[in-house]
Amino acid sequence: MDQKTVFPPPAAPLVPVAGTGQFFPVHRIYCVGRNYAEHAKEMGFSDREPPFFFMKPADAVVVAAGDTPTSVPYPPQTSNYHHEVELVVAIGKGGRDIAVADALQHVFGYAVGLDMTRRDLQAVMRKDGRPWCIAKGFDASAPIGAIVPAEQAGDVAHASITLHVNGELRQQGHTDQLIWNVAETIATLSQAWTLQPGDLIYTGTPAGVGAVQQGDVLQAQVQGLPPLRVRIV
Ligand code: MN
């Protein structure tokens, strides 16, 4: 029987899969906090701790897969709008309580992403012990490049990760510096949520986060993946 809806249901956000003409439909966006030691230090934390997670809405995705920068709007209610370049894992096979040894079989592919952050609002929420969503899960807060299928992505576990703003190097790291690697992250995440095909995991940012302004052009790169280019408007 036809289920009548009171308005058309929104379509899943789509991310292009490089070289295929096909798209990856986004289900959820999970993010890992403080997953590089040098970034944890710059945020004022030094001890290794179990991975922790927050989410962004699926429609926070902004596809930035072209040669020319994709426009990303400067968000309201902030004067400290930060870039965080991250390796993004695209889940192709769901599951729960996934073993570390099996975790990479659940990966469809990889992309470069930006976990854009209203840092001033994050600081207020953290101080008051309140949820981070207003700082992390706002509109257009999750730019992403094309997804490369895992078998074509090269060794993303041992790849350089960089962010340039207006051609100047701002963030530079290496994915082998991840405190919790991709397999460990998937395993831990799947103990708390049932992972589904279409889930994206932003795996954390290396040191060097900082503010951007309207007019800035950001280029994010992970070795072996196509670059992501955005312009803040
Ligand atoms: Mn992040």
Coordinates of C-alpha atoms and ligand atoms in Angstrom, one line a residue:
M1 CA 0.0 0.0 0.0
D2 CA 1.2 3.5 -0.9
Q3 CA 2.3 5.5 2.2
K4 CA 1.2 9.0 1.6
T5 CA 3.6 11.6 3.0
V6 CA 2.6 15.2 3.9
F7 CA 5.5 16.5 1.9
P8 CA 8.1 14.8 -0.3
P9 CA 10.7 13.0 1.8
P10 CA 14.2 14.4 1.4
A11 CA 16.5 12.4 -0.8
A12 CA 19.8 11.0 0.7
P13 CA 22.7 13.3 0.1
L14 CA 24.9 11.9 -2.6
V15 CA 28.7 11.9 -2.9
P16 CA 30.3 11.0 -6.2
V17 CA 32.4 7.9 -6.4
A18 CA 35.6 8.8 -8.3
G19 CA 35.9 7.4 -11.8
T20 CA 32.6 5.5 -11.8
G21 CA 29.7 7.9 -12.6
Q22 CA 28.0 6.5 -9.5
F23 CA 27.1 8.0 -6.2
F24 CA 27.4 7.0 -2.5
P25 CA 24.2 7.8 -0.6
V26 CA 24.9 9.2 2.8
H27 CA 23.2 7.6 5.8
R28 CA 24.9 9.1 8.9
I29 CA 28.0 11.2 9.6
Y30 CA 30.1 10.1 12.6
C31 CA 33.2 12.0 13.7
V32 CA 36.0 11.1 16.0
G33 CA 37.3 13.7 18.5
R34 CA 41.0 14.4 19.2
N35 CA 42.4 11.4 17.3
Y36 CA 45.9 12.9 16.7
A37 CA 48.2 13.5 19.7
E38 CA 49.5 16.9 18.5
H39 CA 45.9 18.2 17.9
A40 CA 44.8 16.9 21.3
K41 CA 47.7 18.8 22.8
E42 CA 46.8 22.0 21.0
M43 CA 43.2 21.6 22.4
G44 CA 44.7 21.2 25.9
F45 CA 44.6 17.5 26.4
S46 CA 47.5 15.1 26.8
D47 CA 46.4 11.6 28.0
R48 CA 45.5 8.8 25.6
E49 CA 41.8 8.2 26.1
P50 CA 39.3 5.8 24.5
P51 CA 38.0 7.2 21.2
F52 CA 34.9 9.4 21.5
F53 CA 32.3 10.4 18.9
F54 CA 30.0 13.1 17.8
M55 CA 27.7 13.3 14.8
K56 CA 26.7 15.7 12.1
P57 CA 23.4 15.5 10.1
A58 CA 23.8 13.7 6.8
D59 CA 22.7 16.8 4.9
A60 CA 25.6 18.8 6.3
V61 CA 27.6 17.2 3.4
V62 CA 28.9 19.6 0.8
V63 CA 30.3 17.8 -2.2
A64 CA 33.6 19.5 -3.2
A65 CA 34.9 17.2 -6.0
G66 CA 35.5 19.7 -8.8
D67 CA 38.7 21.4 -10.1
T68 CA 37.3 24.8 -9.1
P69 CA 36.5 25.5 -5.4
T70 CA 33.0 24.7 -4.2
S71 CA 31.3 27.5 -2.3
V72 CA 30.8 27.0 1.4
P73 CA 28.8 29.7 3.3
Y74 CA 30.4 31.3 6.4
P75 CA 28.0 30.1 9.1
P76 CA 26.1 32.4 11.5
Q77 CA 26.8 32.9 15.2
T78 CA 30.5 32.5 15.1
S79 CA 33.6 34.7 14.8
N80 CA 36.0 31.7 15.1
Y81 CA 35.2 29.4 12.2
H82 CA 37.8 26.6 12.0
H83 CA 39.1 24.1 9.5
E84 CA 39.9 20.5 10.4
V85 CA 41.2 18.3 7.5
E86 CA 40.3 14.7 8.0
L87 CA 40.5 11.3 6.3
V88 CA 36.9 10.1 5.8
V89 CA 35.9 6.4 5.8
A90 CA 32.8 5.5 3.7
I91 CA 31.1 2.4 5.1
G92 CA 29.8 -0.1 2.5
K93 CA 28.7 -3.0 4.7
G94 CA 26.9 -2.5 8.0
G95 CA 27.3 -4.4 11.2
R96 CA 27.6 -4.2 15.0
D97 CA 30.3 -5.4 17.4
I98 CA 32.6 -5.6 14.4
A99 CA 36.0 -7.2 15.3
V100 CA 39.1 -5.1 14.5
A101 CA 40.4 -7.9 12.3
D102 CA 37.2 -7.8 10.2
A103 CA 36.7 -4.0 10.2
L104 CA 38.3 -3.1 6.9
Q105 CA 36.0 -5.5 5.1
H106 CA 33.2 -3.0 6.0
V107 CA 34.9 -0.1 4.2
F108 CA 33.6 0.9 0.7
G109 CA 36.1 3.7 0.2
Y110 CA 37.9 6.8 1.4
A111 CA 37.6 10.5 0.8
V112 CA 39.1 13.8 2.1
G113 CA 36.8 15.8 4.4
L114 CA 36.6 19.0 6.4
D115 CA 35.1 18.9 9.9
M116 CA 34.2 22.6 9.9
T117 CA 33.8 23.9 13.5
R118 CA 32.4 27.0 15.2
R119 CA 35.3 26.9 17.7
D120 CA 34.0 29.7 19.9
L121 CA 30.6 27.9 20.4
Q122 CA 32.4 24.7 21.0
A123 CA 34.4 26.3 23.8
V124 CA 31.2 27.7 25.4
M125 CA 29.5 24.3 25.2
R126 CA 32.5 22.5 26.6
K127 CA 32.8 24.9 29.5
D128 CA 29.1 24.4 30.4
G129 CA 29.2 20.6 29.8
R130 CA 26.6 20.9 27.0
P131 CA 26.3 19.1 23.7
W132 CA 28.6 20.1 20.9
C133 CA 26.0 20.0 18.1
I134 CA 25.7 23.7 17.6
A135 CA 29.5 23.9 17.2
K136 CA 29.9 20.8 14.9
G137 CA 26.6 19.8 13.3
F138 CA 25.5 23.1 11.6
D139 CA 24.5 23.5 8.0
A140 CA 27.3 22.8 5.4
S141 CA 29.7 21.7 8.2
A142 CA 30.9 18.6 6.4
P143 CA 32.6 19.3 3.0
I144 CA 33.8 16.1 1.3
G145 CA 35.7 15.2 -1.8
A146 CA 34.9 12.3 -4.2
I147 CA 35.0 8.9 -2.6
V148 CA 37.7 6.5 -3.9
P149 CA 36.9 2.8 -3.7
A150 CA 39.2 1.1 -1.1
E151 CA 40.9 -1.1 -3.6
Q152 CA 41.9 2.0 -5.7
A153 CA 42.8 4.3 -2.8
G154 CA 46.3 3.1 -2.1
D155 CA 47.6 2.9 1.4
V156 CA 45.5 5.6 3.2
A157 CA 46.7 4.2 6.5
H158 CA 50.2 5.5 5.7
A159 CA 49.5 8.8 3.9
S160 CA 50.3 12.4 4.3
I161 CA 47.3 14.7 5.2
T162 CA 47.5 18.4 4.5
L163 CA 45.5 21.6 4.4
H164 CA 46.4 24.8 2.6
V165 CA 44.6 28.1 3.0
N166 CA 45.2 30.5 0.1
G167 CA 48.2 28.4 -0.9
E168 CA 49.8 28.5 2.6
L169 CA 50.3 25.2 4.5
R170 CA 48.3 25.2 7.7
Q171 CA 47.9 21.6 8.7
Q172 CA 50.3 18.8 8.0
G173 CA 50.2 15.3 9.4
H174 CA 50.3 11.6 8.6
T175 CA 47.6 9.1 8.9
D176 CA 50.0 6.7 10.7
Q177 CA 49.8 9.2 13.6
L178 CA 46.1 8.4 14.2
I179 CA 45.7 7.5 17.9
W180 CA 42.9 5.1 17.0
N181 CA 43.4 3.7 13.4
V182 CA 40.6 3.1 10.9
A183 CA 39.9 -0.5 11.9
E184 CA 40.0 0.3 15.7
T185 CA 37.6 3.2 15.1
I186 CA 35.1 1.1 13.1
A187 CA 35.2 -1.6 15.8
T188 CA 34.7 0.8 18.7
L189 CA 32.0 2.8 16.9
S190 CA 30.1 -0.4 16.1
Q191 CA 29.8 -1.3 19.8
A192 CA 27.7 1.8 20.3
W193 CA 25.8 2.0 17.0
T194 CA 24.8 -0.4 14.3
L195 CA 26.8 0.7 11.3
Q196 CA 24.9 1.0 8.0
P197 CA 26.0 1.2 4.4
G198 CA 26.2 4.9 3.6
D199 CA 27.7 5.9 7.0
L200 CA 30.7 8.3 6.8
I201 CA 33.3 8.5 9.6
Y202 CA 35.4 11.6 9.9
T203 CA 38.5 10.2 11.6
G204 CA 40.0 13.3 13.3
T205 CA 42.3 16.1 12.4
P206 CA 46.1 16.6 12.8
A207 CA 47.5 19.7 14.5
G208 CA 47.3 23.2 13.0
V209 CA 43.6 24.0 13.1
G210 CA 42.7 27.6 12.7
A211 CA 40.2 30.2 11.6
V212 CA 39.1 31.0 8.1
Q213 CA 37.4 34.1 6.6
Q214 CA 35.1 34.8 3.7
G215 CA 37.1 34.7 0.5
D216 CA 39.6 32.1 1.7
V217 CA 40.3 29.1 -0.5
L218 CA 41.0 25.8 1.2
Q219 CA 42.7 22.8 -0.4
A220 CA 42.6 19.6 1.6
Q221 CA 44.6 16.5 0.6
V222 CA 45.2 13.0 1.7
Q223 CA 47.9 11.3 -0.4
G224 CA 46.3 8.9 -2.9
L225 CA 42.9 10.6 -2.9
P226 CA 41.6 13.5 -5.1
P227 CA 41.9 16.9 -3.4
L228 CA 39.0 18.8 -1.9
R229 CA 38.8 22.6 -2.7
V230 CA 36.3 25.0 -1.2
R231 CA 35.9 28.8 -1.1
I232 CA 34.3 30.4 2.0
V233 CA 31.6 32.8 0.9
Ligands
MN1 MN 37.4 16.8 13.8

